[in-house]
mmCIF file with all atom_site columns, C-alpha atoms in Angstrom:
data_model
loop_
_atom_site.group_PDB
_atom_site.id
_atom_site.type_symbol
_atom_site.label_atom_id
_atom_site.label_alt_id
_atom_site.label_comp_id
_atom_site.label_asym_id
_atom_site.label_entity_id
_atom_site.label_seq_id
_atom_site.pdbx_PDB_ins_code
_atom_site.Cartn_x
_atom_site.Cartn_y
_atom_site.Cartn_z
_atom_site.occupancy
_atom_site.B_iso_or_equiv
_atom_site.pdbx_formal_charge
_atom_site.auth_seq_id
_atom_site.auth_comp_id
_atom_site.auth_asym_id
_atom_site.auth_atom_id
_atom_site.pdbx_PDB_model_num
ATOM 1   C CA . UNK I 1 1   ? 10.885  -17.846 -4.725  1.00 0.00 ? 1   UNK I CA 1
ATOM 2   C CA . UNK I 1 2   ? 7.369   -19.231 -5.096  1.00 0.00 ? 2   UNK I CA 1
ATOM 3   C CA . UNK I 1 3   ? 5.907   -16.107 -6.676  1.00 0.00 ? 3   UNK I CA 1
ATOM 4   C CA . UNK I 1 4   ? 2.226   -17.029 -6.429  1.00 0.00 ? 4   UNK I CA 1
ATOM 5   C CA . UNK I 1 5   ? 2.392   -17.651 -2.683  1.00 0.00 ? 5   UNK I CA 1
ATOM 6   C CA . UNK I 1 6   ? 4.456   -14.534 -2.066  1.00 0.00 ? 6   UNK I CA 1
ATOM 7   C CA . UNK I 1 7   ? 2.191   -12.386 -4.241  1.00 0.00 ? 7   UNK I CA 1
ATOM 8   C CA . UNK I 1 8   ? -0.893  -13.745 -2.471  1.00 0.00 ? 8   UNK I CA 1
ATOM 9   C CA . UNK I 1 9   ? 0.603   -12.974 0.945   1.00 0.00 ? 9   UNK I CA 1
ATOM 10  C CA . UNK I 1 10  ? 1.438   -9.395  -0.055  1.00 0.00 ? 10  UNK I CA 1
ATOM 11  C CA . UNK I 1 11  ? -1.981  -8.927  -1.649  1.00 0.00 ? 11  UNK I CA 1
ATOM 12  C CA . UNK I 1 12  ? -3.944  -10.277 1.311   1.00 0.00 ? 12  UNK I CA 1
ATOM 13  C CA . UNK I 1 13  ? -1.892  -8.346  3.880   1.00 0.00 ? 13  UNK I CA 1
ATOM 14  C CA . UNK I 1 14  ? -2.128  -5.109  1.906   1.00 0.00 ? 14  UNK I CA 1
ATOM 15  C CA . UNK I 1 15  ? -5.846  -5.320  1.128   1.00 0.00 ? 15  UNK I CA 1
ATOM 16  C CA . UNK I 1 16  ? -6.895  -6.501  4.592   1.00 0.00 ? 16  UNK I CA 1
ATOM 17  C CA . UNK I 1 17  ? -5.005  -3.831  6.506   1.00 0.00 ? 17  UNK I CA 1
ATOM 18  C CA . UNK I 1 18  ? -5.879  -1.077  4.023   1.00 0.00 ? 18  UNK I CA 1
ATOM 19  C CA . UNK I 1 19  ? -9.565  -2.015  4.296   1.00 0.00 ? 19  UNK I CA 1
ATOM 20  C CA . UNK I 1 20  ? -9.404  -1.497  8.061   1.00 0.00 ? 20  UNK I CA 1
ATOM 21  C CA . UNK I 1 21  ? -7.608  1.850   7.592   1.00 0.00 ? 21  UNK I CA 1
ATOM 22  C CA . UNK I 1 22  ? -10.085 3.102   5.026   1.00 0.00 ? 22  UNK I CA 1
ATOM 23  C CA . UNK I 1 23  ? -13.071 1.953   7.082   1.00 0.00 ? 23  UNK I CA 1
ATOM 24  C CA . UNK I 1 24  ? -11.797 3.644   10.248  1.00 0.00 ? 24  UNK I CA 1
ATOM 25  C CA . UNK I 1 25  ? -10.108 6.717   8.754   1.00 0.00 ? 25  UNK I CA 1
ATOM 26  C CA . UNK I 1 26  ? -12.444 7.392   5.821   1.00 0.00 ? 26  UNK I CA 1
ATOM 27  C CA . UNK I 1 27  ? -15.109 9.084   7.937   1.00 0.00 ? 27  UNK I CA 1
ATOM 28  C CA . UNK I 1 28  ? -12.524 10.803  10.174  1.00 0.00 ? 28  UNK I CA 1
ATOM 29  C CA . UNK I 1 29  ? -9.828  11.957  7.740   1.00 0.00 ? 29  UNK I CA 1
ATOM 30  C CA . UNK I 1 30  ? -10.904 11.700  4.118   1.00 0.00 ? 30  UNK I CA 1
ATOM 31  C CA . UNK I 1 31  ? -14.634 12.535  4.052   1.00 0.00 ? 31  UNK I CA 1
ATOM 32  C CA . UNK I 1 32  ? -14.406 15.721  6.190   1.00 0.00 ? 32  UNK I CA 1
ATOM 33  C CA . UNK I 1 33  ? -11.474 16.979  4.111   1.00 0.00 ? 33  UNK I CA 1
ATOM 34  C CA . UNK I 1 34  ? -12.670 16.034  0.649   1.00 0.00 ? 34  UNK I CA 1
ATOM 35  C CA . UNK I 1 35  ? -16.406 16.351  1.194   1.00 0.00 ? 35  UNK I CA 1
ATOM 36  C CA . UNK I 1 36  ? -18.427 16.640  -1.978  1.00 0.00 ? 36  UNK I CA 1
ATOM 37  C CA . UNK I 1 37  ? -15.651 15.567  -4.330  1.00 0.00 ? 37  UNK I CA 1
ATOM 38  C CA . UNK I 1 38  ? -15.845 12.005  -2.960  1.00 0.00 ? 38  UNK I CA 1
ATOM 39  C CA . UNK I 1 39  ? -18.166 9.525   -4.603  1.00 0.00 ? 39  UNK I CA 1
ATOM 40  C CA . UNK I 1 40  ? -20.853 7.978   -2.426  1.00 0.00 ? 40  UNK I CA 1
ATOM 41  C CA . UNK I 1 41  ? -19.359 4.587   -3.222  1.00 0.00 ? 41  UNK I CA 1
ATOM 42  C CA . UNK I 1 42  ? -16.048 3.917   -4.925  1.00 0.00 ? 42  UNK I CA 1
ATOM 43  C CA . UNK I 1 43  ? -15.568 2.838   -8.524  1.00 0.00 ? 43  UNK I CA 1
ATOM 44  C CA . UNK I 1 44  ? -14.615 -0.753  -7.942  1.00 0.00 ? 44  UNK I CA 1
ATOM 45  C CA . UNK I 1 45  ? -12.910 -1.575  -11.256 1.00 0.00 ? 45  UNK I CA 1
ATOM 46  C CA . UNK I 1 46  ? -10.024 0.912   -10.842 1.00 0.00 ? 46  UNK I CA 1
ATOM 47  C CA . UNK I 1 47  ? -9.711  -0.059  -7.165  1.00 0.00 ? 47  UNK I CA 1
ATOM 48  C CA . UNK I 1 48  ? -9.399  -3.736  -8.091  1.00 0.00 ? 48  UNK I CA 1
ATOM 49  C CA . UNK I 1 49  ? -6.776  -2.922  -10.736 1.00 0.00 ? 49  UNK I CA 1
ATOM 50  C CA . UNK I 1 50  ? -4.776  -0.906  -8.183  1.00 0.00 ? 50  UNK I CA 1
ATOM 51  C CA . UNK I 1 51  ? -4.944  -3.663  -5.564  1.00 0.00 ? 51  UNK I CA 1
ATOM 52  C CA . UNK I 1 52  ? -3.853  -6.279  -8.112  1.00 0.00 ? 52  UNK I CA 1
ATOM 53  C CA . UNK I 1 53  ? -0.877  -4.351  -9.521  1.00 0.00 ? 53  UNK I CA 1
ATOM 54  C CA . UNK I 1 54  ? 0.506   -2.536  -6.472  1.00 0.00 ? 54  UNK I CA 1
ATOM 55  C CA . UNK I 1 55  ? 1.721   -5.775  -4.783  1.00 0.00 ? 55  UNK I CA 1
ATOM 56  C CA . UNK I 1 56  ? 3.875   -6.428  -7.864  1.00 0.00 ? 56  UNK I CA 1
ATOM 57  C CA . UNK I 1 57  ? 5.823   -3.269  -6.980  1.00 0.00 ? 57  UNK I CA 1
ATOM 58  C CA . UNK I 1 58  ? 6.214   -4.445  -3.391  1.00 0.00 ? 58  UNK I CA 1
ATOM 59  C CA . UNK I 1 59  ? 7.486   -7.810  -4.626  1.00 0.00 ? 59  UNK I CA 1
ATOM 60  C CA . UNK I 1 60  ? 9.958   -6.293  -7.091  1.00 0.00 ? 60  UNK I CA 1
ATOM 61  C CA . UNK I 1 61  ? 11.272  -3.436  -4.978  1.00 0.00 ? 61  UNK I CA 1
ATOM 62  C CA . UNK I 1 62  ? 11.097  -4.837  -1.444  1.00 0.00 ? 62  UNK I CA 1
ATOM 63  C CA . UNK I 1 63  ? 10.572  -8.589  -1.175  1.00 0.00 ? 63  UNK I CA 1
ATOM 64  C CA . UNK I 1 64  ? 13.058  -9.637  -3.861  1.00 0.00 ? 64  UNK I CA 1
ATOM 65  C CA . UNK I 1 65  ? 15.932  -7.559  -2.396  1.00 0.00 ? 65  UNK I CA 1
ATOM 66  C CA . UNK I 1 66  ? 15.028  -8.792  1.083   1.00 0.00 ? 66  UNK I CA 1
ATOM 67  C CA . UNK I 1 67  ? 15.199  -12.427 -0.008  1.00 0.00 ? 67  UNK I CA 1
ATOM 68  C CA . UNK I 1 68  ? 18.600  -11.771 -1.563  1.00 0.00 ? 68  UNK I CA 1
ATOM 69  C CA . UNK I 1 69  ? 19.758  -10.137 1.690   1.00 0.00 ? 69  UNK I CA 1
ATOM 70  C CA . UNK I 1 70  ? 17.926  -12.767 3.785   1.00 0.00 ? 70  UNK I CA 1
ATOM 71  C CA . UNK I 1 71  ? 16.490  -10.006 5.962   1.00 0.00 ? 71  UNK I CA 1
ATOM 72  C CA . UNK I 1 72  ? 12.955  -9.090  6.928   1.00 0.00 ? 72  UNK I CA 1
ATOM 73  C CA . UNK I 1 73  ? 14.322  -5.693  7.978   1.00 0.00 ? 73  UNK I CA 1
ATOM 74  C CA . UNK I 1 74  ? 15.314  -5.136  4.356   1.00 0.00 ? 74  UNK I CA 1
ATOM 75  C CA . UNK I 1 75  ? 11.766  -6.047  3.279   1.00 0.00 ? 75  UNK I CA 1
ATOM 76  C CA . UNK I 1 76  ? 10.262  -3.581  5.734   1.00 0.00 ? 76  UNK I CA 1
ATOM 77  C CA . UNK I 1 77  ? 12.706  -0.802  4.838   1.00 0.00 ? 77  UNK I CA 1
ATOM 78  C CA . UNK I 1 78  ? 12.408  -1.100  1.063   1.00 0.00 ? 78  UNK I CA 1
ATOM 79  C CA . UNK I 1 79  ? 8.658   -1.684  1.349   1.00 0.00 ? 79  UNK I CA 1
ATOM 80  C CA . UNK I 1 80  ? 8.241   1.449   3.452   1.00 0.00 ? 80  UNK I CA 1
ATOM 81  C CA . UNK I 1 81  ? 10.347  3.499   1.041   1.00 0.00 ? 81  UNK I CA 1
ATOM 82  C CA . UNK I 1 82  ? 8.453   2.185   -1.987  1.00 0.00 ? 82  UNK I CA 1
ATOM 83  C CA . UNK I 1 83  ? 5.116   2.881   -0.299  1.00 0.00 ? 83  UNK I CA 1
ATOM 84  C CA . UNK I 1 84  ? 6.042   6.363   0.847   1.00 0.00 ? 84  UNK I CA 1
ATOM 85  C CA . UNK I 1 85  ? 7.301   7.297   -2.623  1.00 0.00 ? 85  UNK I CA 1
ATOM 86  C CA . UNK I 1 86  ? 4.292   5.817   -4.407  1.00 0.00 ? 86  UNK I CA 1
ATOM 87  C CA . UNK I 1 87  ? 1.822   7.484   -2.071  1.00 0.00 ? 87  UNK I CA 1
ATOM 88  C CA . UNK I 1 88  ? 3.800   10.745  -2.209  1.00 0.00 ? 88  UNK I CA 1
ATOM 89  C CA . UNK I 1 89  ? 3.403   10.780  -5.989  1.00 0.00 ? 89  UNK I CA 1
ATOM 90  C CA . UNK I 1 90  ? -0.363  10.616  -5.605  1.00 0.00 ? 90  UNK I CA 1
ATOM 91  C CA . UNK I 1 91  ? -0.689  12.845  -2.563  1.00 0.00 ? 91  UNK I CA 1
ATOM 92  C CA . UNK I 1 92  ? 1.690   15.613  -3.592  1.00 0.00 ? 92  UNK I CA 1
ATOM 93  C CA . UNK I 1 93  ? 0.077   15.781  -7.029  1.00 0.00 ? 93  UNK I CA 1
ATOM 94  C CA . UNK I 1 94  ? -3.328  16.099  -5.376  1.00 0.00 ? 94  UNK I CA 1
ATOM 95  C CA . UNK I 1 95  ? -2.035  18.689  -2.920  1.00 0.00 ? 95  UNK I CA 1
ATOM 96  C CA . UNK I 1 96  ? -0.622  20.691  -5.823  1.00 0.00 ? 96  UNK I CA 1
ATOM 97  C CA . UNK I 1 97  ? -3.785  20.552  -7.918  1.00 0.00 ? 97  UNK I CA 1
ATOM 98  C CA . UNK I 1 98  ? -6.889  20.037  -5.753  1.00 0.00 ? 98  UNK I CA 1
ATOM 99  C CA . UNK I 1 99  ? -8.444  22.820  -3.700  1.00 0.00 ? 99  UNK I CA 1
ATOM 100 C CA . UNK I 1 100 ? -9.762  20.520  -0.943  1.00 0.00 ? 100 UNK I CA 1
ATOM 101 C CA . UNK I 1 101 ? -6.555  18.508  -0.507  1.00 0.00 ? 101 UNK I CA 1
ATOM 102 C CA . UNK I 1 102 ? -4.671  19.464  2.675   1.00 0.00 ? 102 UNK I CA 1
ATOM 103 C CA . UNK I 1 103 ? -1.139  19.151  3.967   1.00 0.00 ? 103 UNK I CA 1
ATOM 104 C CA . UNK I 1 104 ? -2.451  17.079  6.889   1.00 0.00 ? 104 UNK I CA 1
ATOM 105 C CA . UNK I 1 105 ? -4.070  14.588  4.516   1.00 0.00 ? 105 UNK I CA 1
ATOM 106 C CA . UNK I 1 106 ? -0.947  14.525  2.346   1.00 0.00 ? 106 UNK I CA 1
ATOM 107 C CA . UNK I 1 107 ? 1.383   13.725  5.245   1.00 0.00 ? 107 UNK I CA 1
ATOM 108 C CA . UNK I 1 108 ? -0.953  11.204  6.867   1.00 0.00 ? 108 UNK I CA 1
ATOM 109 C CA . UNK I 1 109 ? -1.435  9.339   3.600   1.00 0.00 ? 109 UNK I CA 1
ATOM 110 C CA . UNK I 1 110 ? 2.286   9.252   2.752   1.00 0.00 ? 110 UNK I CA 1
ATOM 111 C CA . UNK I 1 111 ? 3.091   7.858   6.189   1.00 0.00 ? 111 UNK I CA 1
ATOM 112 C CA . UNK I 1 112 ? 0.267   5.344   5.810   1.00 0.00 ? 112 UNK I CA 1
ATOM 113 C CA . UNK I 1 113 ? 1.600   4.236   2.423   1.00 0.00 ? 113 UNK I CA 1
ATOM 114 C CA . UNK I 1 114 ? 4.998   3.598   3.966   1.00 0.00 ? 114 UNK I CA 1
ATOM 115 C CA . UNK I 1 115 ? 3.681   1.723   6.983   1.00 0.00 ? 115 UNK I CA 1
ATOM 116 C CA . UNK I 1 116 ? 1.240   -0.374  4.970   1.00 0.00 ? 116 UNK I CA 1
ATOM 117 C CA . UNK I 1 117 ? 3.735   -1.252  2.249   1.00 0.00 ? 117 UNK I CA 1
ATOM 118 C CA . UNK I 1 118 ? 6.445   -2.118  4.797   1.00 0.00 ? 118 UNK I CA 1
ATOM 119 C CA . UNK I 1 119 ? 3.993   -4.407  6.576   1.00 0.00 ? 119 UNK I CA 1
ATOM 120 C CA . UNK I 1 120 ? 2.876   -6.071  3.341   1.00 0.00 ? 120 UNK I CA 1
ATOM 121 C CA . UNK I 1 121 ? 6.505   -6.557  2.282   1.00 0.00 ? 121 UNK I CA 1
ATOM 122 C CA . UNK I 1 122 ? 7.251   -8.250  5.606   1.00 0.00 ? 122 UNK I CA 1
ATOM 123 C CA . UNK I 1 123 ? 4.255   -10.530 5.099   1.00 0.00 ? 123 UNK I CA 1
ATOM 124 C CA . UNK I 1 124 ? 5.456   -11.408 1.609   1.00 0.00 ? 124 UNK I CA 1
ATOM 125 C CA . UNK I 1 125 ? 8.980   -12.056 2.840   1.00 0.00 ? 125 UNK I CA 1
ATOM 126 C CA . UNK I 1 126 ? 7.662   -14.291 5.615   1.00 0.00 ? 126 UNK I CA 1
ATOM 127 C CA . UNK I 1 127 ? 5.497   -16.246 3.205   1.00 0.00 ? 127 UNK I CA 1
ATOM 128 C CA . UNK I 1 128 ? 8.376   -16.678 0.748   1.00 0.00 ? 128 UNK I CA 1
ATOM 129 C CA . UNK I 1 129 ? 10.738  -17.934 3.451   1.00 0.00 ? 129 UNK I CA 1
ATOM 130 C CA . UNK I 1 130 ? 8.117   -20.235 4.954   1.00 0.00 ? 130 UNK I CA 1
ATOM 131 C CA . UNK I 1 131 ? 7.161   -21.731 1.593   1.00 0.00 ? 131 UNK I CA 1
ATOM 132 C CA . UNK I 1 132 ? 10.812  -22.150 0.641   1.00 0.00 ? 132 UNK I CA 1
ATOM 133 C CA . UNK I 1 133 ? 11.500  -23.924 3.953   1.00 0.00 ? 133 UNK I CA 1
ATOM 134 C CA . UNK I 1 134 ? 8.357   -26.016 3.614   1.00 0.00 ? 134 UNK I CA 1
ATOM 135 C CA . UNK I 1 135 ? 9.297   -27.054 0.079   1.00 0.00 ? 135 UNK I CA 1
ATOM 136 C CA . UNK I 1 136 ? 12.803  -27.933 1.251   1.00 0.00 ? 136 UNK I CA 1
ATOM 137 C CA . UNK I 1 137 ? 14.647  -25.539 -1.022  1.00 0.00 ? 137 UNK I CA 1
#
């Protein structure tokens, strides 16, 4: 598997779609719920680190098994499971410890993590298959 191409596809798909989600849902879902605990603008360094490392999990736990199974459905399924579990770790911890965090936000974010990660895994799988076919492997 051409890892750089696959990683780039997962990264671009994940960041692009998450940017749309955060832009549209931030003012509707997050800001009204979290209010004054949100920063006016995000700390970019930790966000960049997250966006650079999270696709590695999608590659390891979703794209690689999907390539072995030769199935985009496997990529979507494992990607969605990985995303839901990863986001659940964050969201359930916040729900357990933060006064402003709500069940609605918890559930919406966990579902979003699953959908987004499944989508990004499918994009990575597609890029891996296309590059493999293009390279004649």
